[in-house]
Coordinates of C-alpha atoms and ligand atoms in Angstrom, one line a residue:
M1 CA 174.6 80.3 111.7
L2 CA 174.8 76.7 112.6
N3 CA 178.4 77.2 113.8
E4 CA 177.3 78.3 117.2
E5 CA 174.8 75.6 117.7
I6 CA 177.4 73.0 116.7
A7 CA 180.1 74.6 118.8
K8 CA 177.7 74.4 121.8
L9 CA 177.3 70.7 121.4
L10 CA 181.0 70.1 120.9
Y11 CA 181.6 72.0 124.2
G12 CA 178.9 69.9 125.7
I13 CA 180.7 66.7 124.6
A14 CA 184.0 68.0 126.0
E15 CA 182.3 68.7 129.4
I16 CA 180.8 65.3 129.6
L17 CA 184.1 63.6 128.6
D18 CA 185.7 65.6 131.4
I19 CA 183.1 64.3 133.9
L20 CA 183.8 60.8 132.6
K21 CA 187.5 61.5 133.3
I22 CA 188.5 60.8 129.7
Q23 CA 191.7 62.5 128.9
W24 CA 192.9 64.5 125.8
K25 CA 189.7 64.1 123.8
P26 CA 188.0 67.0 125.6
R27 CA 190.7 69.4 124.5
A28 CA 190.3 68.4 120.9
Y29 CA 186.5 69.1 121.1
R30 CA 187.0 72.4 122.8
K31 CA 189.6 73.5 120.2
A32 CA 187.3 72.6 117.4
A33 CA 184.4 74.4 119.0
Q34 CA 186.4 77.5 119.5
N35 CA 187.5 77.5 115.9
L36 CA 184.0 77.0 114.7
E37 CA 182.8 80.0 116.8
S38 CA 185.3 82.3 115.4
L39 CA 185.2 81.0 111.9
G40 CA 183.0 83.8 110.6
Y41 CA 181.5 81.9 107.8
D42 CA 178.8 79.2 107.8
V43 CA 179.9 75.6 108.0
K44 CA 176.8 74.6 106.2
E45 CA 177.8 76.7 103.2
I46 CA 181.3 75.1 103.3
Y47 CA 179.8 71.6 103.5
E48 CA 177.4 72.3 100.6
S49 CA 180.1 73.7 98.4
K50 CA 183.1 71.6 99.3
G51 CA 181.8 68.5 101.2
L52 CA 183.7 66.6 103.9
N53 CA 187.0 67.8 102.7
G54 CA 186.0 71.4 102.9
L55 CA 185.2 70.9 106.6
K56 CA 188.5 69.1 107.2
E57 CA 190.3 72.2 106.0
I58 CA 189.1 74.1 109.1
P59 CA 191.9 74.3 111.6
G60 CA 191.3 71.8 114.5
I61 CA 188.7 69.8 112.6
G62 CA 189.6 66.2 111.6
E63 CA 187.6 63.5 110.0
G64 CA 185.8 62.5 113.2
I65 CA 184.5 65.9 114.2
A66 CA 183.8 66.8 110.5
K67 CA 181.4 63.8 110.4
K68 CA 179.7 65.0 113.5
I69 CA 179.2 68.4 111.9
I70 CA 177.7 66.8 108.8
E71 CA 175.4 64.8 111.0
Y72 CA 174.2 67.9 112.7
I73 CA 173.7 69.7 109.4
K74 CA 171.5 66.9 108.2
T75 CA 169.7 65.8 111.3
K76 CA 170.1 68.7 113.8
K77 CA 171.6 66.4 116.3
I78 CA 174.8 64.6 117.2
T79 CA 174.2 61.0 118.3
E80 CA 177.4 60.8 120.3
Y81 CA 176.2 63.7 122.4
E82 CA 172.9 62.1 123.0
T83 CA 174.6 58.8 124.0
L84 CA 177.1 60.5 126.3
K85 CA 174.4 62.5 128.0
K86 CA 172.8 59.2 129.2
K87 CA 176.1 58.2 130.9
I88 CA 176.2 61.0 133.4
P89 CA 174.0 62.1 136.3
S90 CA 171.3 64.4 135.1
H91 CA 172.2 67.3 137.4
F92 CA 175.3 67.9 135.5
L93 CA 173.5 68.6 132.3
E94 CA 171.7 71.6 133.6
L95 CA 174.7 73.0 135.4
I96 CA 177.3 72.7 132.7
N97 CA 175.2 75.0 130.5
I98 CA 176.2 77.9 132.8
P99 CA 179.0 79.9 131.2
G100 CA 182.1 79.6 133.4
L101 CA 180.9 76.6 135.3
G102 CA 182.7 73.5 134.0
A103 CA 182.3 69.9 134.9
R104 CA 184.9 70.0 137.6
K105 CA 183.2 72.8 139.5
A106 CA 179.8 71.3 138.9
E107 CA 181.0 68.1 140.5
I108 CA 182.3 69.8 143.6
L109 CA 179.1 71.9 144.0
N110 CA 177.1 68.7 143.8
K111 CA 179.3 66.7 146.2
K112 CA 179.7 69.4 148.8
L113 CA 176.4 71.3 148.7
G114 CA 174.1 68.9 147.0
I115 CA 173.4 71.3 144.2
E116 CA 171.4 69.5 141.5
N117 CA 170.1 72.2 139.3
I118 CA 170.1 75.9 138.4
S119 CA 167.6 76.8 141.1
D120 CA 169.7 75.1 143.8
L121 CA 172.7 77.0 142.5
R122 CA 171.0 80.4 142.7
K123 CA 170.0 79.7 146.3
A124 CA 173.5 78.8 147.2
I125 CA 174.8 82.0 145.7
V126 CA 172.2 84.1 147.5
Q127 CA 173.2 82.4 150.8
H128 CA 176.9 82.9 150.0
K129 CA 177.7 79.3 150.5
I130 CA 180.0 79.0 147.5
K131 CA 182.7 81.4 148.4
D132 CA 183.7 79.3 151.4
L133 CA 184.3 76.1 149.3
E134 CA 187.9 75.2 148.7
G135 CA 189.1 76.5 145.4
F136 CA 186.1 78.9 144.9
G137 CA 186.2 82.2 146.8
L138 CA 184.2 85.4 146.5
K139 CA 185.4 86.2 143.0
S140 CA 184.5 82.8 141.7
E141 CA 181.1 83.1 143.3
G142 CA 180.6 86.4 141.5
N143 CA 181.6 84.8 138.2
I144 CA 179.1 82.0 138.6
L145 CA 176.4 84.6 139.3
K146 CA 177.4 86.4 136.1
G147 CA 177.2 83.2 134.2
L148 CA 173.8 82.5 135.6
N149 CA 172.6 85.9 134.5
I150 CA 174.0 85.4 131.0
F151 CA 172.3 82.0 130.8
K152 CA 169.0 83.5 131.9
K153 CA 169.2 86.2 129.2
K154 CA 170.2 83.7 126.7
S155 CA 167.3 81.4 127.3
E156 CA 164.9 84.3 127.3
R157 CA 165.7 86.3 124.2
V158 CA 166.7 85.6 120.6
L159 CA 168.5 87.7 118.0
L160 CA 166.4 89.9 115.8
S161 CA 168.0 88.2 112.7
Q162 CA 166.9 84.7 114.0
A163 CA 163.3 85.8 114.7
L164 CA 162.7 87.7 111.5
P165 CA 162.7 84.8 109.0
I166 CA 160.6 82.7 111.3
A167 CA 158.1 85.6 111.6
D168 CA 158.1 86.1 107.8
S169 CA 157.4 82.4 107.2
I170 CA 154.4 82.5 109.6
K171 CA 153.2 85.6 107.9
E172 CA 153.2 83.8 104.6
I173 CA 151.2 80.9 106.0
L174 CA 148.6 83.0 107.6
K175 CA 148.2 85.3 104.6
N176 CA 146.9 82.3 102.6
V177 CA 144.1 81.5 105.0
N178 CA 140.6 82.4 103.7
D179 CA 139.1 85.6 105.0
V180 CA 142.5 86.9 106.3
K181 CA 142.8 90.5 105.2
T182 CA 146.1 91.6 106.6
V183 CA 148.9 90.1 108.6
D184 CA 151.4 92.3 110.4
I185 CA 154.4 91.6 112.6
A186 CA 154.1 93.7 115.8
G187 CA 156.0 94.0 119.1
S188 CA 159.7 94.5 119.5
L189 CA 160.3 92.7 116.1
R190 CA 158.5 95.5 114.3
R191 CA 160.5 98.0 116.2
M192 CA 163.6 96.1 115.0
K193 CA 165.0 95.7 118.5
E194 CA 168.3 93.8 118.6
T195 CA 166.9 90.9 120.5
V196 CA 163.3 89.9 121.0
K197 CA 161.5 87.8 123.7
D198 CA 158.8 86.5 121.4
I199 CA 157.1 87.1 118.0
D200 CA 153.9 89.1 118.1
I201 CA 151.6 88.8 115.1
L202 CA 148.4 90.6 114.3
V203 CA 145.7 89.6 111.8
I204 CA 142.5 91.1 110.5
S205 CA 140.0 88.4 110.0
N206 CA 136.5 87.5 111.2
N207 CA 137.1 83.8 110.6
I208 CA 138.6 81.8 113.5
K209 CA 140.0 79.4 111.0
V210 CA 143.2 81.4 111.1
I211 CA 143.7 80.3 114.8
D212 CA 143.4 76.7 113.7
T213 CA 146.0 77.1 111.0
F214 CA 148.3 78.9 113.4
C215 CA 148.1 76.2 116.1
N216 CA 148.6 73.5 113.5
M217 CA 151.7 74.8 111.9
E218 CA 154.3 72.1 111.5
N219 CA 156.9 73.7 113.7
V220 CA 154.6 74.1 116.7
K221 CA 156.0 72.2 119.7
E222 CA 153.3 73.2 122.1
V223 CA 150.0 75.3 122.1
I224 CA 150.1 77.5 125.1
V225 CA 146.8 79.4 124.7
R226 CA 144.0 79.0 122.2
G227 CA 141.0 81.3 122.2
N228 CA 138.7 82.9 119.6
T229 CA 140.7 86.1 119.2
K230 CA 144.1 85.1 120.4
A231 CA 146.5 82.1 120.6
A232 CA 150.1 81.5 121.6
V233 CA 152.4 78.7 120.6
F234 CA 155.9 77.6 121.4
L235 CA 157.9 76.6 118.3
N236 CA 160.6 73.9 117.8
E237 CA 162.9 76.9 117.2
N238 CA 162.5 77.6 121.0
I239 CA 160.6 80.8 120.6
E240 CA 157.0 81.8 121.5
V241 CA 154.7 83.3 119.0
D242 CA 151.6 85.3 120.1
L243 CA 148.8 85.8 117.6
R244 CA 145.9 88.3 117.9
V245 CA 142.9 88.4 115.6
V246 CA 141.2 91.8 115.5
P247 CA 138.4 93.4 113.4
D248 CA 139.1 95.8 110.6
K249 CA 137.7 98.8 112.4
S250 CA 140.2 98.9 115.2
Y251 CA 143.2 97.5 113.4
G252 CA 145.4 100.7 113.6
A253 CA 144.8 100.9 117.3
A254 CA 145.6 97.3 117.8
L255 CA 148.7 97.4 115.7
N256 CA 149.8 100.5 117.6
Y257 CA 149.2 98.9 121.0
F258 CA 150.9 95.6 120.1
T259 CA 153.8 97.3 118.5
G260 CA 154.6 99.1 121.7
S261 CA 156.8 99.7 123.3
R262 CA 154.9 99.6 126.5
E263 CA 156.5 102.9 127.5
H264 CA 155.5 104.5 124.2
N265 CA 152.0 103.3 124.7
I266 CA 151.8 104.8 128.1
A267 CA 153.0 108.1 126.9
L268 CA 150.5 108.1 124.1
R269 CA 147.7 107.3 126.5
Q270 CA 148.6 110.3 128.6
I271 CA 148.4 112.6 125.5
S272 CA 145.0 111.1 124.7
I273 CA 143.7 111.8 128.2
K274 CA 144.8 115.5 127.9
K275 CA 142.8 115.7 124.6
G276 CA 139.7 114.2 126.2
F277 CA 140.1 110.8 124.7
K278 CA 140.5 107.3 126.0
L279 CA 143.0 105.1 124.0
N280 CA 143.3 101.4 124.1
E281 CA 143.8 98.5 121.7
Y282 CA 140.3 98.8 120.4
G283 CA 140.5 102.4 119.3
L284 CA 140.3 106.0 120.4
F285 CA 137.1 106.9 122.3
S286 CA 135.5 110.0 123.5
R287 CA 135.9 110.3 127.3
K288 CA 132.5 112.0 127.6
T289 CA 130.3 109.8 125.4
G290 CA 132.4 106.7 125.1
K291 CA 131.9 107.0 121.3
F292 CA 134.4 105.5 118.9
V293 CA 136.4 108.3 117.4
G294 CA 138.9 106.4 115.3
G295 CA 141.7 103.9 115.0
K296 CA 141.4 102.1 111.7
T297 CA 145.0 103.1 110.8
E298 CA 148.0 104.1 112.8
E299 CA 148.4 107.3 110.7
E300 CA 144.8 108.3 111.7
L301 CA 145.5 107.6 115.3
Y302 CA 148.5 109.8 115.5
K303 CA 146.7 112.5 113.6
L304 CA 143.8 112.5 116.0
L305 CA 146.2 112.8 118.9
G306 CA 147.6 115.9 117.1
I307 CA 151.1 114.6 116.5
G308 CA 153.0 113.3 113.4
Y309 CA 153.3 109.7 112.6
I310 CA 156.1 108.0 114.5
E311 CA 158.1 105.2 112.8
P312 CA 158.1 101.9 114.8
E313 CA 161.9 102.0 115.3
L314 CA 161.5 105.2 117.3
R315 CA 158.7 104.0 119.6
E316 CA 160.7 103.6 122.8
D317 CA 159.6 106.8 124.7
K318 CA 163.1 108.2 124.3
G319 CA 162.0 111.7 123.2
E320 CA 160.1 110.7 120.0
I321 CA 156.8 112.0 121.2
E322 CA 158.1 115.4 122.3
A323 CA 160.0 115.6 119.0
S324 CA 156.8 114.7 117.1
I325 CA 154.8 117.4 118.9
K326 CA 157.4 120.0 117.9
N327 CA 157.5 118.6 114.4
K328 CA 161.2 117.8 114.9
L329 CA 161.3 114.0 114.2
P330 CA 164.3 112.9 112.3
N331 CA 163.9 112.0 108.6
L332 CA 165.2 108.5 109.1
V333 CA 167.8 107.0 106.8
T334 CA 166.5 104.1 104.6
L335 CA 168.1 101.1 103.0
K336 CA 167.6 102.8 99.6
D337 CA 169.8 105.7 100.7
I338 CA 172.8 103.3 101.1
K339 CA 175.3 103.4 98.3
S340 CA 178.1 101.2 99.8
D341 CA 179.1 98.6 102.4
L342 CA 182.2 99.5 104.3
Q343 CA 183.3 96.4 106.0
M344 CA 183.7 92.9 104.5
H345 CA 186.3 90.1 104.3
S346 CA 187.4 88.0 101.4
D347 CA 189.3 84.7 101.2
F348 CA 192.5 86.7 101.5
S349 CA 191.8 86.6 105.2
D350 CA 188.9 84.7 106.9
G351 CA 186.1 85.2 104.4
G352 CA 184.6 82.4 102.4
N353 CA 184.4 84.2 99.0
S354 CA 186.8 85.8 96.6
I355 CA 187.0 89.6 96.3
E356 CA 185.4 89.3 92.9
E357 CA 182.5 87.2 94.2
M358 CA 181.9 89.7 97.0
A359 CA 181.9 92.6 94.5
I360 CA 179.6 91.0 92.0
E361 CA 177.1 90.2 94.8
A362 CA 177.3 93.8 96.2
K363 CA 177.0 95.4 92.8
K364 CA 173.4 94.2 92.6
S365 CA 172.4 96.9 95.0
L366 CA 175.3 99.1 95.7
R367 CA 177.7 101.5 93.9
Y368 CA 180.9 100.8 95.8
I369 CA 182.3 98.7 98.6
A370 CA 185.4 98.6 100.8
I371 CA 187.1 95.2 101.1
T372 CA 188.6 95.2 104.5
D373 CA 190.5 92.0 105.1
H374 CA 192.3 91.5 108.4
Y375 CA 195.8 92.8 108.8
G376 CA 198.2 92.3 111.7
S377 CA 198.9 89.6 114.1
L378 CA 195.4 88.1 114.3
K379 CA 196.4 84.6 113.3
I380 CA 193.0 83.1 113.9
A381 CA 191.6 85.3 111.1
N382 CA 194.4 84.5 108.7
A383 CA 195.4 88.2 108.8
L384 CA 197.4 89.6 105.9
N385 CA 201.1 90.7 106.3
K386 CA 203.1 93.0 104.1
K387 CA 204.0 90.4 101.6
R388 CA 200.5 89.0 101.1
F389 CA 199.1 92.6 101.0
K390 CA 200.9 93.1 97.7
K391 CA 198.9 90.4 96.1
Y392 CA 195.7 91.6 97.7
S393 CA 196.4 95.1 96.5
E394 CA 197.0 93.9 92.9
A395 CA 193.9 91.8 92.9
I396 CA 191.8 94.8 93.9
D397 CA 193.4 97.0 91.2
K398 CA 192.8 94.4 88.6
L399 CA 189.2 94.0 89.5
N400 CA 188.6 97.7 89.5
K401 CA 189.8 97.8 85.9
K402 CA 187.4 95.0 85.0
L403 CA 184.2 96.0 86.8
M404 CA 182.2 98.8 85.2
D405 CA 180.3 101.4 87.2
F406 CA 181.5 99.9 90.4
K407 CA 184.4 100.6 92.7
I408 CA 186.2 98.5 95.2
L409 CA 187.9 100.6 97.8
K410 CA 191.2 99.1 99.0
G411 CA 190.7 98.7 102.7
L412 CA 191.9 96.8 105.7
E413 CA 190.7 96.0 109.2
V414 CA 193.9 96.6 111.2
D415 CA 194.3 95.4 114.7
I416 CA 194.7 97.9 117.6
D417 CA 197.2 96.5 120.0
K418 CA 197.0 96.7 123.8
N419 CA 198.7 100.1 123.8
G420 CA 196.7 101.7 121.0
N421 CA 199.2 101.2 118.2
V422 CA 197.8 100.2 114.9
E423 CA 199.4 96.9 113.8
C424 CA 200.3 97.9 110.3
E425 CA 203.3 99.4 108.5
V426 CA 203.0 103.0 107.3
E427 CA 203.9 102.0 103.7
V428 CA 200.9 99.7 103.7
L429 CA 198.5 102.2 105.4
K430 CA 199.5 104.8 102.8
E431 CA 198.1 102.6 100.0
L432 CA 194.7 102.3 101.5
D433 CA 191.5 104.1 100.4
F434 CA 189.8 103.2 103.7
C435 CA 191.2 101.9 106.9
L436 CA 189.2 100.3 109.7
A437 CA 190.9 99.8 113.1
S438 CA 189.5 97.5 115.7
I439 CA 190.1 95.6 118.9
H440 CA 190.1 91.8 118.8
R441 CA 192.2 91.1 121.9
A442 CA 192.9 92.3 125.5
F443 CA 189.2 93.1 126.2
T444 CA 189.6 93.5 129.9
L445 CA 191.6 96.8 130.2
N446 CA 190.0 99.2 132.6
K447 CA 187.9 102.1 131.3
T448 CA 190.7 104.7 131.4
D449 CA 193.2 102.5 129.6
M450 CA 190.7 101.2 127.1
T451 CA 189.6 104.8 126.2
K452 CA 193.2 105.9 125.8
R453 CA 193.8 102.9 123.6
V454 CA 191.0 103.7 121.2
C455 CA 191.7 107.4 121.2
K456 CA 195.3 106.7 120.4
A457 CA 194.3 104.6 117.5
M458 CA 192.2 107.5 116.2
D459 CA 195.3 109.7 116.4
N460 CA 196.9 107.6 113.7
R461 CA 196.3 109.8 110.6
Y462 CA 195.6 106.8 108.3
V463 CA 192.7 105.4 110.3
N464 CA 189.3 106.4 108.9
C465 CA 186.9 104.4 111.1
I466 CA 186.8 102.4 114.3
A467 CA 185.0 99.1 113.6
H468 CA 182.6 97.5 116.1
P469 CA 183.5 100.1 118.7
T470 CA 182.3 98.4 121.8
G471 CA 183.2 94.8 121.0
R472 CA 180.1 93.3 122.4
L473 CA 178.5 90.1 121.1
L474 CA 174.8 89.9 121.7
L475 CA 173.7 87.4 124.3
K476 CA 177.3 86.4 124.6
R477 CA 179.9 89.0 125.6
D478 CA 179.4 92.4 127.1
S479 CA 181.0 95.6 125.7
Y480 CA 184.3 96.7 126.9
D481 CA 184.5 99.7 129.1
L482 CA 184.9 103.0 127.2
D483 CA 184.4 106.6 128.1
F484 CA 182.3 107.5 125.0
N485 CA 182.4 111.3 125.6
K486 CA 186.2 111.1 125.0
V487 CA 185.7 108.8 122.1
Y488 CA 183.3 111.2 120.4
E489 CA 185.6 114.1 120.9
A490 CA 188.5 112.3 119.4
A491 CA 186.4 111.0 116.5
V492 CA 185.3 114.5 115.6
S493 CA 188.6 116.2 116.0
N494 CA 190.5 113.6 114.0
N495 CA 187.7 113.1 111.5
V496 CA 187.4 109.4 112.2
A497 CA 184.0 107.7 111.8
L498 CA 182.5 105.2 114.1
E499 CA 181.0 102.0 112.6
I500 CA 177.6 100.6 113.0
N501 CA 178.5 97.0 112.5
A502 CA 175.5 95.2 110.9
F503 CA 176.5 91.6 111.6
P504 CA 173.6 90.0 113.4
D505 CA 175.2 89.3 116.8
R506 CA 177.1 92.6 116.9
L507 CA 174.9 95.6 115.9
D508 CA 177.7 97.7 117.3
L509 CA 177.4 100.7 117.9
N510 CA 173.9 100.0 119.3
D511 CA 170.9 102.3 119.1
D512 CA 171.5 104.4 122.2
L513 CA 175.2 105.0 121.3
I514 CA 174.3 105.9 117.8
K515 CA 171.9 108.6 119.0
E516 CA 174.5 110.0 121.4
A517 CA 177.2 109.9 118.7
I518 CA 174.9 111.9 116.4
E519 CA 174.2 114.4 119.1
N520 CA 178.0 114.8 119.3
K521 CA 178.3 115.3 115.6
V522 CA 180.2 112.1 114.9
N523 CA 180.1 110.6 111.4
L524 CA 178.9 107.0 111.2
T525 CA 179.4 104.2 108.7
I526 CA 177.6 101.0 108.2
G527 CA 179.5 97.8 107.5
T528 CA 178.1 94.3 107.3
D529 CA 181.4 92.7 108.3
S530 CA 180.4 90.0 105.8
H531 CA 182.6 86.9 105.8
A532 CA 180.6 85.4 102.8
K533 CA 178.6 86.9 100.1
E534 CA 175.4 85.7 101.7
H535 CA 176.1 88.0 104.6
L536 CA 175.9 91.2 102.5
R537 CA 172.1 91.2 103.0
F538 CA 172.7 92.0 106.7
L539 CA 173.0 95.6 105.6
F540 CA 169.4 96.2 106.5
L541 CA 170.1 95.3 110.1
G542 CA 172.7 98.1 110.2
V543 CA 170.1 100.4 108.7
S544 CA 167.4 99.5 111.1
T545 CA 169.8 99.9 114.1
A546 CA 170.8 103.3 112.7
R547 CA 167.1 104.2 112.5
R548 CA 166.6 103.1 116.1
G549 CA 169.4 105.6 116.8
W550 CA 167.6 108.4 115.1
A551 CA 170.0 108.5 112.2
E552 CA 169.3 110.6 109.1
R553 CA 170.9 110.2 105.7
K554 CA 173.4 112.9 106.5
N555 CA 174.8 111.0 109.5
I556 CA 175.7 107.9 107.6
L557 CA 178.7 108.2 105.2
N558 CA 177.6 105.2 103.2
T559 CA 174.8 107.4 101.7
L560 CA 177.4 109.5 99.9
E561 CA 178.4 109.0 96.3
L562 CA 182.0 107.7 96.0
N563 CA 183.7 111.0 95.3
K564 CA 181.9 112.9 98.0
F565 CA 182.6 110.0 100.4
L566 CA 186.4 110.0 99.7
K567 CA 186.5 113.8 100.2
T568 CA 184.6 113.5 103.5
I569 CA 186.9 110.9 105.0
K570 CA 190.1 112.8 104.1
R571 CA 192.3 113.7 107.0
Ligands
DGT1 P1 159.9 91.8 123.9 O1 158.8 90.8 123.5 O2 160.3 91.8 125.3 O3 161.0 91.7 122.9 O4 159.2 93.3 123.7 P2 157.7 93.7 123.2 O5 157.7 95.1 123.2 O6 157.4 92.9 122.0 O7 156.8 93.2 124.4 P3 155.6 92.1 124.5 O8 155.8 91.0 123.5 O9 155.5 91.8 126.0 O10 154.3 93.0 124.2 C1 154.0 93.4 122.9 C2 153.5 94.8 123.0 O11 152.2 94.8 123.6 C3 154.3 95.8 123.8 O12 155.4 96.3 123.0 C4 153.3 96.8 124.2 C5 152.1 96.0 124.4 N1 151.9 95.7 125.8 C6 152.1 94.5 126.4 N2 151.8 94.6 127.7 C7 151.5 95.9 128.0 C8 151.1 96.6 129.1 O13 151.1 96.1 130.2 N3 150.9 97.9 129.0 C9 150.9 98.5 127.8 N4 150.6 99.8 127.7 N5 151.3 97.9 126.7 C10 151.5 96.6 126.7
CA2 CA1 157.2 90.7 121.9
ZN3 ZN1 186.4 92.5 113.2

């Protein structure tokens, strides 16, 4: 979404205004940035459907900032930010990018310790120079270090959902080059890892023209390497793309090698050694004679190694090879198995579309959905209260009469308060078909209290599922502390499911927790957490995360037909 990119610039403007000692304005920019970040639907979509006035309806956004948003949508920059940047010393620009280090602190660090950039800052932390500065202290030094690490991660990896469309468009371009037989995405992207460092692409061709085309794509910012069989470029989108060109004969071996993971490759190589082979990206060879044995396809390769084919999502050396040897690999759930989407919002709370619009879009590929608008004291999400719930409930009933062969479950996403109480009246809870409970505030409780809080919410007999159970936001916010063994136990004994939230920056539960939850016999659901009908397509991200967590059809409640689903969630 553009929201975050724009929010980042608005925060940047606020920081610079602070440095320039301009009063009041920074606050307005910060407020606007905050609201944009938590908006949940895309400002670009609002602008396209409702224009300037649509943007002005967003809380905290007046005419001035709305115009800057439009400028960014159209030109990908905000002139005021560019102008302001020139007014302050350059060292600030780098430092204020660090989460938790604002203009005021950056100024002190620069004056007292001469810190000009990130590398100076890191040195000062290592030498513990910061803790002794007035107004800083050990804790503050630790926080700056944390901020540095987040910044580092952020500048190194991108979300799966951001890399995928870029990779697909490159694939389209390369497919159309003469003599290109096959184009495949490899690396962590093929394994559907939640974030990726770069995009790896593999091509069968004996024509080096494909390298030319690749290096001359219009979004290439810089060519990093250019050879006869490989090239690497850095794109305007701030991501690197590596291309390998390989011959037909060893394509399977190359695809396998460049899909990884590195750990999976190493484990496969050990098996091949035991079998008297040598395995590399060119194929499988006899150790004795050096003769090529095979490697044209991945299927052939796994077969020659005496094990069953392993899906890319499983290739992390987390037990998949042992399972494959014993013929015990899971039969992974697929997008086609999914009959419903179990978390989405409408314009009754903070969504951008009506319930009907969401339902019509979902009906194209699903059999039923749960509309789960926010309920409780979550003001920022325009949460429903008892009075507004009545209208919501009627709207759903009415639509269910109108829509044929499709069911809208009456759901809510209710807030879990600090003590584990569900912020919703029993009369309302009783009317629901499906109730999600989740945490949106007080993230910093310690592990014991947080675990108690979630388990207590599960004790509530109306709760069917805990949404985004760890609360993490990829590249932005860590999970809160939970003792998952206790959570699994409570989930099973109360018959509460845990959600795999499919929204691109959540993917929560993550792959490892999904696997653990399944081992502990916990039921799982997938919810896109859509805030606009365009988000419904994120379902596939939930499915791929489930697959990375070894989920089979039977582990995911969304694969059930409606009646069976309702029976299964009954408490
Ligand atoms: P990423 O890019 O960090 O998200 O993760 P990957 O897995 O895409 O890693 P990348 O791009 O460095 O390399 C792509 C694949 O190439 C990797 O999954 C396995 C293979 N590969 C790269 N370096 C090595 C290596 O040193 N040893 C082995 N066995 N395989 C490697
Ligand atoms: Ca990669
Ligand atoms: Zn939520």
